PDB file of C-alpha atoms and ligand atoms in Angstrom:
ATOM      1  CA  MET A1029    -214.093 134.255 223.098  1.00 46.00           C
ATOM      2  CA  LEU A1030    -216.584 134.351 225.988  1.00 49.00           C
ATOM      3  CA  GLY A1031    -214.716 131.493 227.643  1.00 50.00           C
ATOM      4  CA  ALA A1032    -211.410 133.354 227.467  1.00 50.00           C
ATOM      5  CA  LEU A1033    -213.072 136.488 228.812  1.00 49.00           C
ATOM      6  CA  GLY A1034    -214.563 134.455 231.670  1.00 50.00           C
ATOM      7  CA  THR A1035    -211.209 132.897 232.496  1.00 48.00           C
ATOM      8  CA  SER A1036    -209.372 136.205 232.595  1.00 47.00           C
ATOM      9  CA  LEU A1037    -212.197 137.706 234.657  1.00 48.00           C
ATOM     10  CA  VAL A1038    -211.916 134.866 237.170  1.00 48.00           C
ATOM     11  CA  ALA A1039    -208.118 135.267 237.229  1.00 47.00           C
ATOM     12  CA  ALA A1040    -208.483 138.996 237.924  1.00 46.00           C
ATOM     13  CA  LEU A1041    -210.954 138.312 240.727  1.00 46.00           C
ATOM     14  CA  VAL A1042    -208.721 135.687 242.301  1.00 45.00           C
ATOM     15  CA  GLU A1043    -205.753 138.051 242.230  1.00 50.00           C
ATOM     16  CA  ASP A1044    -207.289 141.263 243.480  1.00 56.00           C
ATOM     17  CA  GLN A1045    -210.714 140.833 244.999  1.00 69.00           C
ATOM     18  CA  GLY A1046    -210.780 137.207 246.034  1.00 76.00           C
ATOM     19  CA  THR A1047    -213.447 134.780 244.925  1.00 79.00           C
ATOM     20  CA  PHE A1048    -217.186 134.719 245.482  1.00 84.00           C
ATOM     21  CA  TRP A1049    -216.580 132.622 248.614  1.00 82.00           C
ATOM     22  CA  LEU A1050    -213.333 133.975 250.005  1.00 86.00           C
ATOM     23  CA  PRO A1051    -211.551 137.341 250.275  1.00 88.00           C
ATOM     24  CA  ARG A1052    -208.248 137.863 248.471  1.00 88.00           C
ATOM     25  CA  GLN A1053    -205.165 136.070 249.718  1.00 88.00           C
ATOM     26  CA  ALA A1054    -202.718 138.574 251.182  1.00 89.00           C
ATOM     27  CA  SER A1055    -200.520 136.248 253.258  1.00 88.00           C
ATOM     28  CA  ASP A1056    -198.740 132.903 252.906  1.00 83.00           C
ATOM     29  CA  MET A1057    -201.179 131.374 255.338  1.00 84.00           C
ATOM     30  CA  ALA A1058    -204.211 132.227 253.221  1.00 87.00           C
ATOM     31  CA  GLY A1059    -203.488 129.485 250.656  1.00 86.00           C
ATOM     32  CA  ARG A1060    -203.338 126.744 253.279  1.00 87.00           C
ATOM     33  CA  VAL A1061    -206.443 127.934 255.098  1.00 88.00           C
ATOM     34  CA  ASP A1062    -208.338 128.112 251.810  1.00 89.00           C
ATOM     35  CA  ALA A1063    -207.141 124.631 250.750  1.00 88.00           C
ATOM     36  CA  SER A1064    -208.525 123.263 254.013  1.00 89.00           C
ATOM     37  CA  PHE A1065    -211.806 125.081 253.475  1.00 89.00           C
ATOM     38  CA  ARG A1066    -212.115 123.828 249.895  1.00 90.00           C
ATOM     39  CA  LEU A1067    -211.454 120.234 250.945  1.00 90.00           C
ATOM     40  CA  VAL A1068    -214.291 120.341 253.500  1.00 92.00           C
ATOM     41  CA  TYR A1069    -216.478 122.162 250.999  1.00 92.00           C
ATOM     42  CA  TRP A1070    -216.047 119.717 248.112  1.00 93.00           C
ATOM     43  CA  VAL A1071    -216.340 116.619 250.324  1.00 93.00           C
ATOM     44  CA  SER A1072    -219.644 118.062 251.576  1.00 94.00           C
ATOM     45  CA  VAL A1073    -220.830 118.871 248.051  1.00 96.00           C
ATOM     46  CA  PHE A1074    -219.958 115.343 246.879  1.00 95.00           C
ATOM     47  CA  PHE A1075    -221.875 113.603 249.669  1.00 94.00           C
ATOM     48  CA  PHE A1076    -224.795 115.995 249.457  1.00 97.00           C
ATOM     49  CA  ALA A1077    -225.172 115.201 245.754  1.00 97.00           C
ATOM     50  CA  LEU A1078    -224.675 111.447 246.247  1.00 95.00           C
ATOM     51  CA  ILE A1079    -227.137 111.134 249.128  1.00 96.00           C
ATOM     52  CA  THR A1080    -229.792 113.300 247.475  1.00 97.00           C
ATOM     53  CA  PHE A1081    -229.501 111.314 244.241  1.00 97.00           C
ATOM     54  CA  LEU A1082    -229.755 107.933 246.003  1.00 96.00           C
ATOM     55  CA  LEU A1083    -232.669 109.128 248.129  1.00 97.00           C
ATOM     56  CA  VAL A1084    -234.717 110.171 245.107  1.00 97.00           C
ATOM     57  CA  PHE A1085    -233.648 107.099 243.147  1.00 96.00           C
ATOM     58  CA  PHE A1086    -234.690 104.659 245.905  1.00 94.00           C
ATOM     59  CA  VAL A1087    -238.004 106.401 246.513  1.00 94.00           C
ATOM     60  CA  VAL A1088    -238.913 105.993 242.845  1.00 94.00           C
ATOM     61  CA  ARG A1089    -237.346 102.573 242.260  1.00 91.00           C
ATOM     62  CA  PHE A1090    -238.753 100.857 245.359  1.00 88.00           C
ATOM     63  CA  ARG A1091    -242.134 102.561 245.650  1.00 87.00           C
ATOM     64  CA  GLU A1092    -245.058 100.335 246.677  1.00 85.00           C
ATOM     65  CA  ARG A1093    -246.661  98.748 243.638  1.00 85.00           C
ATOM     66  CA  LYS A1094    -249.944  96.802 243.230  1.00 85.00           C
ATOM     67  CA  GLY A1095    -249.742  93.280 244.668  1.00 82.00           C
ATOM     68  CA  TYR A1096    -246.768  94.123 246.878  1.00 81.00           C
ATOM     69  CA  GLU A1097    -245.983  91.682 249.673  1.00 81.00           C
ATOM     70  CA  GLN A1098    -243.661  92.545 252.561  1.00 80.00           C
ATOM     71  CA  GLN A1099    -240.290  90.739 252.352  1.00 80.00           C
ATOM     72  CA  PRO A1100    -238.217  89.865 255.421  1.00 81.00           C
ATOM     73  CA  ALA A1101    -235.606  92.637 255.856  1.00 81.00           C
ATOM     74  CA  SER A1102    -231.947  91.629 255.635  1.00 79.00           C
ATOM     75  CA  GLU A1103    -230.209  92.156 258.995  1.00 83.00           C
ATOM     76  CA  HIS A1104    -226.545  92.385 258.348  1.00 87.00           C
ATOM     77  CA  ASN A1105    -223.994  92.937 255.602  1.00 89.00           C
ATOM     78  CA  THR A1106    -220.422  92.869 256.851  1.00 92.00           C
ATOM     79  CA  PRO A1107    -218.579  94.086 253.725  1.00 92.00           C
ATOM     80  CA  LEU A1108    -221.025  96.991 253.350  1.00 91.00           C
ATOM     81  CA  GLU A1109    -220.664  98.007 257.005  1.00 93.00           C
ATOM     82  CA  VAL A1110    -216.873  97.863 256.893  1.00 94.00           C
ATOM     83  CA  PHE A1111    -216.966  99.958 253.713  1.00 93.00           C
ATOM     84  CA  TRP A1112    -219.145 102.710 255.210  1.00 90.00           C
ATOM     85  CA  SER A1113    -217.075 102.822 258.408  1.00 94.00           C
ATOM     86  CA  VAL A1114    -213.575 102.785 256.968  1.00 96.00           C
ATOM     87  CA  ILE A1115    -214.095 105.301 254.123  1.00 93.00           C
ATOM     88  CA  PRO A1116    -215.606 108.072 256.316  1.00 92.00           C
ATOM     89  CA  THR A1117    -212.888 107.462 258.948  1.00 95.00           C
ATOM     90  CA  LEU A1118    -210.193 108.015 256.329  1.00 95.00           C
ATOM     91  CA  ILE A1119    -211.975 111.144 255.063  1.00 93.00           C
ATOM     92  CA  VAL A1120    -212.261 112.579 258.587  1.00 94.00           C
ATOM     93  CA  ILE A1121    -208.573 111.880 259.268  1.00 95.00           C
ATOM     94  CA  GLY A1122    -207.723 113.661 255.993  1.00 92.00           C
ATOM     95  CA  LEU A1123    -209.826 116.704 256.976  1.00 92.00           C
ATOM     96  CA  PHE A1124    -208.207 116.790 260.419  1.00 93.00           C
ATOM     97  CA  TRP A1125    -204.699 116.574 258.961  1.00 92.00           C
ATOM     98  CA  SER A1126    -205.325 119.402 256.501  1.00 88.00           C
ATOM     99  CA  GLY A1127    -206.828 121.648 259.212  1.00 89.00           C
ATOM    100  CA  TYR A1128    -204.192 120.723 261.786  1.00 91.00           C
ATOM    101  CA  ARG A1129    -201.326 121.600 259.439  1.00 87.00           C
ATOM    102  CA  ALA A1130    -202.807 124.988 258.597  1.00 85.00           C
ATOM    103  CA  TYR A1131    -203.592 125.659 262.271  1.00 87.00           C
ATOM    104  CA  MET A1132    -200.102 124.785 263.511  1.00 87.00           C
ATOM    105  CA  GLY A1133    -198.581 126.881 260.724  1.00 83.00           C
ATOM    106  CA  MET A1134    -200.469 129.949 261.903  1.00 83.00           C
ATOM    107  CA  THR A1135    -199.969 129.278 265.620  1.00 83.00           C
ATOM    108  CA  VAL A1136    -196.208 128.855 265.848  1.00 86.00           C
ATOM    109  CA  ALA A1137    -194.420 132.065 264.843  1.00 86.00           C
ATOM    110  CA  PRO A1138    -190.935 131.843 263.317  1.00 88.00           C
ATOM    111  CA  GLN A1139    -187.854 133.514 264.816  1.00 87.00           C
ATOM    112  CA  ASN A1140    -187.005 137.116 263.900  1.00 88.00           C
ATOM    113  CA  THR A1141    -190.479 138.522 263.534  1.00 91.00           C
ATOM    114  CA  TYR A1142    -191.375 142.206 263.545  1.00 92.00           C
ATOM    115  CA  GLU A1143    -193.507 142.515 266.664  1.00 93.00           C
ATOM    116  CA  VAL A1144    -196.396 144.932 267.161  1.00 94.00           C
ATOM    117  CA  LEU A1145    -198.432 145.090 270.396  1.00 94.00           C
ATOM    118  CA  VAL A1146    -202.190 145.201 269.900  1.00 95.00           C
ATOM    119  CA  THR A1147    -204.609 146.566 272.479  1.00 92.00           C
ATOM    120  CA  GLY A1148    -208.338 146.153 272.119  1.00 92.00           C
ATOM    121  CA  GLN A1149    -210.628 148.395 274.123  1.00 89.00           C
ATOM    122  CA  LYS A1150    -214.236 149.448 273.793  1.00 86.00           C
ATOM    123  CA  TRP A1151    -214.322 150.336 270.872  1.00 87.00           C
ATOM    124  CA  ASN A1152    -211.085 150.792 269.037  1.00 89.00           C
ATOM    125  CA  TRP A1153    -207.774 149.137 268.235  1.00 93.00           C
ATOM    126  CA  GLN A1154    -204.385 150.499 269.238  1.00 91.00           C
ATOM    127  CA  PHE A1155    -201.119 149.321 267.749  1.00 93.00           C
ATOM    128  CA  THR A1156    -197.884 149.941 269.652  1.00 91.00           C
ATOM    129  CA  TYR A1157    -194.720 149.805 267.548  1.00 91.00           C
ATOM    130  CA  PRO A1158    -191.274 148.754 268.860  1.00 90.00           C
ATOM    131  CA  ASN A1159    -190.265 152.409 269.357  1.00 86.00           C
ATOM    132  CA  GLY A1160    -193.297 153.095 271.583  1.00 83.00           C
ATOM    133  CA  TYR A1161    -195.367 154.944 269.002  1.00 87.00           C
ATOM    134  CA  VAL A1162    -199.095 154.173 269.152  1.00 87.00           C
ATOM    135  CA  ASP A1163    -201.369 154.307 266.097  1.00 88.00           C
ATOM    136  CA  ALA A1164    -204.996 153.398 265.385  1.00 87.00           C
ATOM    137  CA  GLN A1165    -203.953 151.578 262.210  1.00 90.00           C
ATOM    138  CA  LEU A1166    -201.664 148.621 261.771  1.00 94.00           C
ATOM    139  CA  HIS A1167    -198.804 149.470 259.403  1.00 94.00           C
ATOM    140  CA  VAL A1168    -196.365 146.720 258.452  1.00 94.00           C
ATOM    141  CA  PRO A1169    -193.532 146.144 255.977  1.00 93.00           C
ATOM    142  CA  VAL A1170    -194.103 143.692 253.103  1.00 91.00           C
ATOM    143  CA  ASP A1171    -192.407 140.246 252.971  1.00 90.00           C
ATOM    144  CA  THR A1172    -191.647 140.320 256.696  1.00 90.00           C
ATOM    145  CA  ALA A1173    -193.015 137.928 259.302  1.00 91.00           C
ATOM    146  CA  ILE A1174    -195.233 140.064 261.549  1.00 93.00           C
ATOM    147  CA  LYS A1175    -196.113 138.924 265.060  1.00 94.00           C
ATOM    148  CA  LEU A1176    -198.984 140.531 266.965  1.00 94.00           C
ATOM    149  CA  THR A1177    -199.048 140.212 270.749  1.00 94.00           C
ATOM    150  CA  MET A1178    -202.561 141.151 271.767  1.00 95.00           C
ATOM    151  CA  SER A1179    -204.412 141.996 274.950  1.00 94.00           C
ATOM    152  CA  SER A1180    -207.623 143.743 275.965  1.00 93.00           C
ATOM    153  CA  GLN A1181    -208.275 146.604 278.370  1.00 88.00           C
ATOM    154  CA  ASP A1182    -211.805 145.518 279.169  1.00 88.00           C
ATOM    155  CA  VAL A1183    -213.891 142.749 277.613  1.00 92.00           C
ATOM    156  CA  ILE A1184    -213.155 140.010 275.079  1.00 95.00           C
ATOM    157  CA  HIS A1185    -212.610 141.330 271.559  1.00 95.00           C
ATOM    158  CA  SER A1186    -211.457 139.386 268.528  1.00 96.00           C
ATOM    159  CA  PHE A1187    -208.860 140.561 266.024  1.00 95.00           C
ATOM    160  CA  PHE A1188    -209.830 139.637 262.461  1.00 95.00           C
ATOM    161  CA  ALA A1189    -207.947 140.445 259.252  1.00 93.00           C
ATOM    162  CA  PRO A1190    -209.816 138.387 256.646  1.00 91.00           C
ATOM    163  CA  ASP A1191    -207.404 138.962 253.743  1.00 92.00           C
ATOM    164  CA  PHE A1192    -204.641 137.407 255.862  1.00 90.00           C
ATOM    165  CA  ARG A1193    -206.894 134.643 257.284  1.00 90.00           C
ATOM    166  CA  VAL A1194    -205.888 135.828 260.739  1.00 90.00           C
ATOM    167  CA  LYS A1195    -208.400 135.749 263.576  1.00 91.00           C
ATOM    168  CA  ARG A1196    -207.895 135.397 267.314  1.00 93.00           C
ATOM    169  CA  ASP A1197    -209.605 136.449 270.535  1.00 95.00           C
ATOM    170  CA  VAL A1198    -208.147 139.412 272.407  1.00 95.00           C
ATOM    171  CA  ILE A1199    -208.628 138.801 276.110  1.00 94.00           C
ATOM    172  CA  PRO A1200    -208.222 140.963 279.254  1.00 93.00           C
ATOM    173  CA  GLY A1201    -205.426 139.881 281.607  1.00 93.00           C
ATOM    174  CA  ARG A1202    -203.814 137.561 279.104  1.00 94.00           C
ATOM    175  CA  TYR A1203    -201.752 137.734 275.899  1.00 94.00           C
ATOM    176  CA  THR A1204    -202.689 136.012 272.669  1.00 93.00           C
ATOM    177  CA  GLN A1205    -200.624 135.980 269.509  1.00 91.00           C
ATOM    178  CA  VAL A1206    -200.984 135.703 265.770  1.00 91.00           C
ATOM    179  CA  TRP A1207    -198.435 136.039 263.005  1.00 92.00           C
ATOM    180  CA  PHE A1208    -198.484 136.372 259.223  1.00 92.00           C
ATOM    181  CA  THR A1209    -196.295 137.416 256.315  1.00 92.00           C
ATOM    182  CA  PRO A1210    -197.895 140.004 253.995  1.00 92.00           C
ATOM    183  CA  ARG A1211    -197.020 139.306 250.359  1.00 88.00           C
ATOM    184  CA  SER A1212    -197.975 142.529 248.597  1.00 86.00           C
ATOM    185  CA  THR A1213    -198.390 146.187 249.450  1.00 88.00           C
ATOM    186  CA  GLY A1214    -201.859 147.616 249.897  1.00 90.00           C
ATOM    187  CA  GLU A1215    -204.648 148.325 252.327  1.00 92.00           C
ATOM    188  CA  HIS A1216    -206.825 145.761 254.106  1.00 93.00           C
ATOM    189  CA  ASP A1217    -209.683 145.714 256.623  1.00 93.00           C
ATOM    190  CA  ILE A1218    -209.441 144.836 260.295  1.00 94.00           C
ATOM    191  CA  PHE A1219    -212.601 143.925 262.214  1.00 95.00           C
ATOM    192  CA  CYS A1220    -213.546 143.118 265.762  1.00 95.00           C
ATOM    193  CA  THR A1221    -215.415 139.871 265.356  1.00 95.00           C
ATOM    194  CA  GLU A1222    -216.600 139.221 268.899  1.00 93.00           C
ATOM    195  CA  TYR A1223    -219.643 141.153 270.131  1.00 95.00           C
ATOM    196  CA  CYS A1224    -218.251 143.554 272.739  1.00 92.00           C
ATOM    197  CA  GLY A1225    -221.036 146.067 273.413  1.00 88.00           C
ATOM    198  CA  THR A1226    -222.816 149.081 271.916  1.00 86.00           C
ATOM    199  CA  ASN A1227    -220.248 150.142 269.311  1.00 87.00           C
ATOM    200  CA  HIS A1228    -218.884 146.707 268.424  1.00 93.00           C
ATOM    201  CA  SER A1229    -219.776 147.230 264.783  1.00 92.00           C
ATOM    202  CA  SER A1230    -217.643 150.373 264.555  1.00 89.00           C
ATOM    203  CA  MET A1231    -214.554 148.742 266.071  1.00 91.00           C
ATOM    204  CA  LEU A1232    -212.753 148.775 262.746  1.00 93.00           C
ATOM    205  CA  SER A1233    -209.288 149.573 261.517  1.00 93.00           C
ATOM    206  CA  LYS A1234    -206.977 149.275 258.510  1.00 93.00           C
ATOM    207  CA  LEU A1235    -203.943 147.131 257.900  1.00 94.00           C
ATOM    208  CA  VAL A1236    -201.542 148.978 255.600  1.00 94.00           C
ATOM    209  CA  VAL A1237    -198.687 147.050 253.987  1.00 94.00           C
ATOM    210  CA  HIS A1238    -195.749 149.272 252.917  1.00 93.00           C
ATOM    211  CA  ARG A1239    -192.601 148.613 250.977  1.00 93.00           C
ATOM    212  CA  ARG A1240    -189.742 148.089 253.447  1.00 89.00           C
ATOM    213  CA  ALA A1241    -188.122 151.520 252.941  1.00 88.00           C
ATOM    214  CA  ASP A1242    -191.491 153.299 252.948  1.00 91.00           C
ATOM    215  CA  PHE A1243    -192.387 151.604 256.212  1.00 91.00           C
ATOM    216  CA  ASP A1244    -189.290 152.877 258.024  1.00 90.00           C
ATOM    217  CA  ALA A1245    -189.958 156.382 256.708  1.00 89.00           C
ATOM    218  CA  TRP A1246    -193.617 156.171 257.738  1.00 90.00           C
ATOM    219  CA  LEU A1247    -192.773 155.063 261.277  1.00 89.00           C
ATOM    220  CA  GLU A1248    -190.128 157.715 261.741  1.00 86.00           C
ATOM    221  CA  ASP A1249    -192.423 160.442 260.473  1.00 83.00           C
ATOM    222  CA  ALA A1250    -195.487 159.250 262.408  1.00 81.00           C
ATOM    223  CA  SER A1251    -193.591 158.842 265.700  1.00 80.00           C
ATOM    224  CA  ASP A1252    -192.429 162.406 265.518  1.00 80.00           C
ATOM    225  CA  PHE A1253    -195.869 164.015 265.620  1.00 80.00           C
ATOM    226  CA  LEU A1254    -195.471 165.877 268.933  1.00 81.00           C
ATOM    227  CA  ALA A1255    -192.389 167.708 267.693  1.00 80.00           C
ATOM    228  CA  ARG A1256    -193.825 168.279 264.244  1.00 80.00           C
ATOM    229  CA  MET A1257    -197.332 169.556 265.027  1.00 83.00           C
ATOM    230  CA  PRO A1258    -198.723 172.383 267.131  1.00 87.00           C
ATOM    231  CA  PRO A1259    -200.193 170.927 270.378  1.00 87.00           C
ATOM    232  CA  ALA A1260    -203.855 171.356 269.368  1.00 88.00           C
ATOM    233  CA  GLU A1261    -203.238 169.564 266.082  1.00 87.00           C
ATOM    234  CA  ALA A1262    -201.385 166.735 267.828  1.00 87.00           C
ATOM    235  CA  GLY A1263    -204.309 166.590 270.261  1.00 90.00           C
ATOM    236  CA  HIS A1264    -206.729 166.251 267.347  1.00 89.00           C
ATOM    237  CA  MET A1265    -204.700 163.335 266.029  1.00 86.00           C
ATOM    238  CA  LEU A1266    -204.616 161.688 269.460  1.00 88.00           C
ATOM    239  CA  TYR A1267    -208.382 162.204 269.742  1.00 90.00           C
ATOM    240  CA  ASN A1268    -208.782 160.200 266.535  1.00 84.00           C
ATOM    241  CA  VAL A1269    -206.324 157.393 267.197  1.00 81.00           C
ATOM    242  CA  ARG A1270    -206.447 156.817 270.947  1.00 82.00           C
ATOM    243  CA  GLY A1271    -210.106 155.936 271.278  1.00 80.00           C
ATOM    244  CA  CYS A1272    -211.575 159.305 272.408  1.00 87.00           C
ATOM    245  CA  LYS A1273    -213.720 159.727 269.327  1.00 84.00           C
ATOM    246  CA  GLN A1274    -215.605 156.469 269.842  1.00 81.00           C
ATOM    247  CA  CYS A1275    -217.432 158.005 272.832  1.00 87.00           C
ATOM    248  CA  HIS A1276    -216.961 161.813 272.770  1.00 91.00           C
ATOM    249  CA  SER A1277    -218.348 163.783 269.845  1.00 90.00           C
ATOM    250  CA  VAL A1278    -216.913 167.164 268.848  1.00 90.00           C
ATOM    251  CA  ASP A1279    -220.106 168.537 267.288  1.00 88.00           C
ATOM    252  CA  GLY A1280    -222.366 168.632 270.332  1.00 84.00           C
ATOM    253  CA  THR A1281    -224.178 165.354 269.638  1.00 85.00           C
ATOM    254  CA  GLY A1282    -224.673 162.890 272.471  1.00 82.00           C
ATOM    255  CA  GLY A1283    -222.625 159.732 272.914  1.00 82.00           C
ATOM    256  CA  ILE A1284    -221.350 157.293 275.498  1.00 86.00           C
ATOM    257  CA  GLY A1285    -219.534 160.260 277.115  1.00 89.00           C
ATOM    258  CA  PRO A1286    -220.084 164.043 277.144  1.00 90.00           C
ATOM    259  CA  THR A1287    -219.440 165.917 273.895  1.00 91.00           C
ATOM    260  CA  LEU A1288    -216.182 167.869 273.825  1.00 91.00           C
ATOM    261  CA  ALA A1289    -217.758 170.773 271.933  1.00 89.00           C
ATOM    262  CA  GLY A1290    -218.012 173.787 274.231  1.00 87.00           C
ATOM    263  CA  LEU A1291    -216.812 171.668 277.148  1.00 89.00           C
ATOM    264  CA  TYR A1292    -213.902 173.832 278.231  1.00 89.00           C
ATOM    265  CA  GLY A1293    -214.985 176.407 280.804  1.00 87.00           C
ATOM    266  CA  LYS A1294    -218.426 174.846 281.248  1.00 86.00           C
ATOM    267  CA  ARG A1295    -219.920 174.082 284.671  1.00 89.00           C
ATOM    268  CA  GLU A1296    -220.814 170.409 284.888  1.00 88.00           C
ATOM    269  CA  VAL A1297    -222.904 168.701 287.565  1.00 89.00           C
ATOM    270  CA  LEU A1298    -221.339 165.432 288.641  1.00 89.00           C
ATOM    271  CA  VAL A1299    -222.885 162.168 289.763  1.00 88.00           C
ATOM    272  CA  GLY A1300    -223.415 162.886 293.483  1.00 85.00           C
ATOM    273  CA  GLY A1301    -224.601 166.449 292.931  1.00 86.00           C
ATOM    274  CA  GLN A1302    -221.543 168.690 293.257  1.00 88.00           C
ATOM    275  CA  ALA A1303    -220.626 171.042 290.420  1.00 88.00           C
ATOM    276  CA  VAL A1304    -217.225 171.435 288.829  1.00 89.00           C
ATOM    277  CA  GLU A1305    -215.748 173.913 286.378  1.00 90.00           C
ATOM    278  CA  VAL A1306    -214.146 172.202 283.421  1.00 91.00           C
ATOM    279  CA  GLU A1307    -210.578 173.499 283.314  1.00 89.00           C
ATOM    280  CA  GLU A1308    -207.171 171.925 282.609  1.00 90.00           C
ATOM    281  CA  ASN A1309    -206.876 170.039 285.880  1.00 91.00           C
ATOM    282  CA  TYR A1310    -210.365 168.576 285.728  1.00 92.00           C
ATOM    283  CA  LEU A1311    -209.720 167.386 282.156  1.00 92.00           C
ATOM    284  CA  ARG A1312    -206.404 165.876 283.197  1.00 92.00           C
ATOM    285  CA  ARG A1313    -207.978 164.056 286.157  1.00 91.00           C
ATOM    286  CA  SER A1314    -210.785 162.810 283.908  1.00 91.00           C
ATOM    287  CA  ILE A1315    -208.278 161.278 281.514  1.00 91.00           C
ATOM    288  CA  LEU A1316    -206.163 159.641 284.236  1.00 91.00           C
ATOM    289  CA  GLU A1317    -208.944 158.729 286.695  1.00 90.00           C
ATOM    290  CA  PRO A1318    -212.082 158.739 284.566  1.00 90.00           C
ATOM    291  CA  GLN A1319    -214.229 156.984 287.177  1.00 88.00           C
ATOM    292  CA  GLY A1320    -213.531 159.669 289.808  1.00 87.00           C
ATOM    293  CA  GLU A1321    -215.673 162.645 288.737  1.00 89.00           C
ATOM    294  CA  VAL A1322    -218.292 161.399 286.311  1.00 91.00           C
ATOM    295  CA  VAL A1323    -220.697 163.925 284.805  1.00 91.00           C
ATOM    296  CA  ALA A1324    -224.307 163.296 285.896  1.00 89.00           C
ATOM    297  CA  GLY A1325    -226.280 161.323 283.316  1.00 88.00           C
ATOM    298  CA  PHE A1326    -223.295 159.268 282.128  1.00 89.00           C
ATOM    299  CA  ASP A1327    -222.061 155.824 283.157  1.00 87.00           C
ATOM    300  CA  PRO A1328    -218.563 155.342 284.617  1.00 88.00           C
ATOM    301  CA  VAL A1329    -217.337 153.290 281.644  1.00 85.00           C
ATOM    302  CA  MET A1330    -214.246 155.148 280.417  1.00 87.00           C
ATOM    303  CA  PRO A1331    -210.970 153.210 280.803  1.00 83.00           C
ATOM    304  CA  THR A1332    -208.058 154.949 282.526  1.00 85.00           C
ATOM    305  CA  TYR A1333    -205.229 156.378 280.434  1.00 87.00           C
ATOM    306  CA  GLN A1334    -202.800 156.222 283.366  1.00 85.00           C
ATOM    307  CA  GLY A1335    -199.467 155.099 281.921  1.00 79.00           C
ATOM    308  CA  ARG A1336    -200.861 155.092 278.407  1.00 80.00           C
ATOM    309  CA  LEU A1337    -200.631 158.795 277.539  1.00 85.00           C
ATOM    310  CA  LYS A1338    -197.548 160.879 278.165  1.00 84.00           C
ATOM    311  CA  ASP A1339    -197.879 164.268 279.882  1.00 87.00           C
ATOM    312  CA  GLU A1340    -197.232 166.093 276.589  1.00 86.00           C
ATOM    313  CA  GLU A1341    -199.958 164.057 274.961  1.00 87.00           C
ATOM    314  CA  ILE A1342    -202.486 164.916 277.683  1.00 91.00           C
ATOM    315  CA  THR A1343    -201.561 168.575 277.295  1.00 90.00           C
ATOM    316  CA  ALA A1344    -202.053 168.299 273.536  1.00 90.00           C
ATOM    317  CA  ILE A1345    -205.521 166.775 273.996  1.00 91.00           C
ATOM    318  CA  ILE A1346    -206.510 169.547 276.423  1.00 92.00           C
ATOM    319  CA  GLU A1347    -205.292 172.160 273.910  1.00 90.00           C
ATOM    320  CA  TYR A1348    -207.411 170.456 271.258  1.00 92.00           C
ATOM    321  CA  ILE A1349    -210.493 170.474 273.505  1.00 92.00           C
ATOM    322  CA  LYS A1350    -210.034 174.238 273.999  1.00 89.00           C
ATOM    323  CA  THR A1351    -210.241 174.755 270.221  1.00 90.00           C
ATOM    324  CA  LEU A1352    -213.708 173.188 270.221  1.00 89.00           C
ATOM    325  CA  ASN A1353    -215.292 176.172 271.946  1.00 83.00           C
ATOM    326  CA  PRO A1354    -217.279 178.445 269.639  1.00 74.00           C
TER     327      PRO A1354
HETATM  328 CU1  LIG B 111    -214.500 144.709 270.154  1.00 67.65          CU
HETATM  329 CU2  LIG B 111    -216.392 143.721 269.152  1.00 67.65          CU
END
């Protein structure tokens, strides 16, 4: 009875939550990566147990007894030496082969993938879909080979989706790629797994797997936000998904950049001493050339949005900022 309960509990964990050691398997690749891990793990467990046992056994068995006289040590044993050289060599080759197969499988993408562009920047992820729409979450259709072409705006980040066993560095000035095939619908975590500065630990996102038809509907609906929403609302959405919120609060609290609360119409003193009134054109310049007129007390760390936000989107963000005045 207890045994059966245990077995079904383990089965449920394996299916939905993963095991104690590993997260759930959401892609084809996960099985191969886990098999490789388990091989290394059990080989290590076996030798750990064997060596520890022999160590203790020899210490007890050959301890110094009364009347002990030193014997000449034997120098050489060819069969033994061949045995302990050949066996580990074969084991290491086996480990390499298992890892190499899994690695090549996840490196070389098949033809006809659905491609999403990934941009890492301090400290958020942006996913650009084939129709040009940009979202802060990665949405993909199920049972489709997905290829991610990734690059960074600033420093080295690392894209990590543990349920899919997908992890690769995202590097400025270069493209890196990963691919995977999601096997069931659901929501999964995305992490940045390379320390990239102050807010590294909040550089998180979600990977949402839809049914094929739902995915097309989602993309069509999401892409249409400028036509569908009033500008301030679209601006609020852009604030959330395009990386503004990582540095600019909307409640007056401090951050990497000035808070947006009560910003519109304010007089700000810039680095260098001159004052500026925050109006539409200053906000626009600050989005396109953020290093140009930095508010005193802040570092010039904001990346430019030149070419990355459309004019309507900048307008929407400015309209949103105006709504944050009391
Ligand atoms: Cu990006 Cu850590």
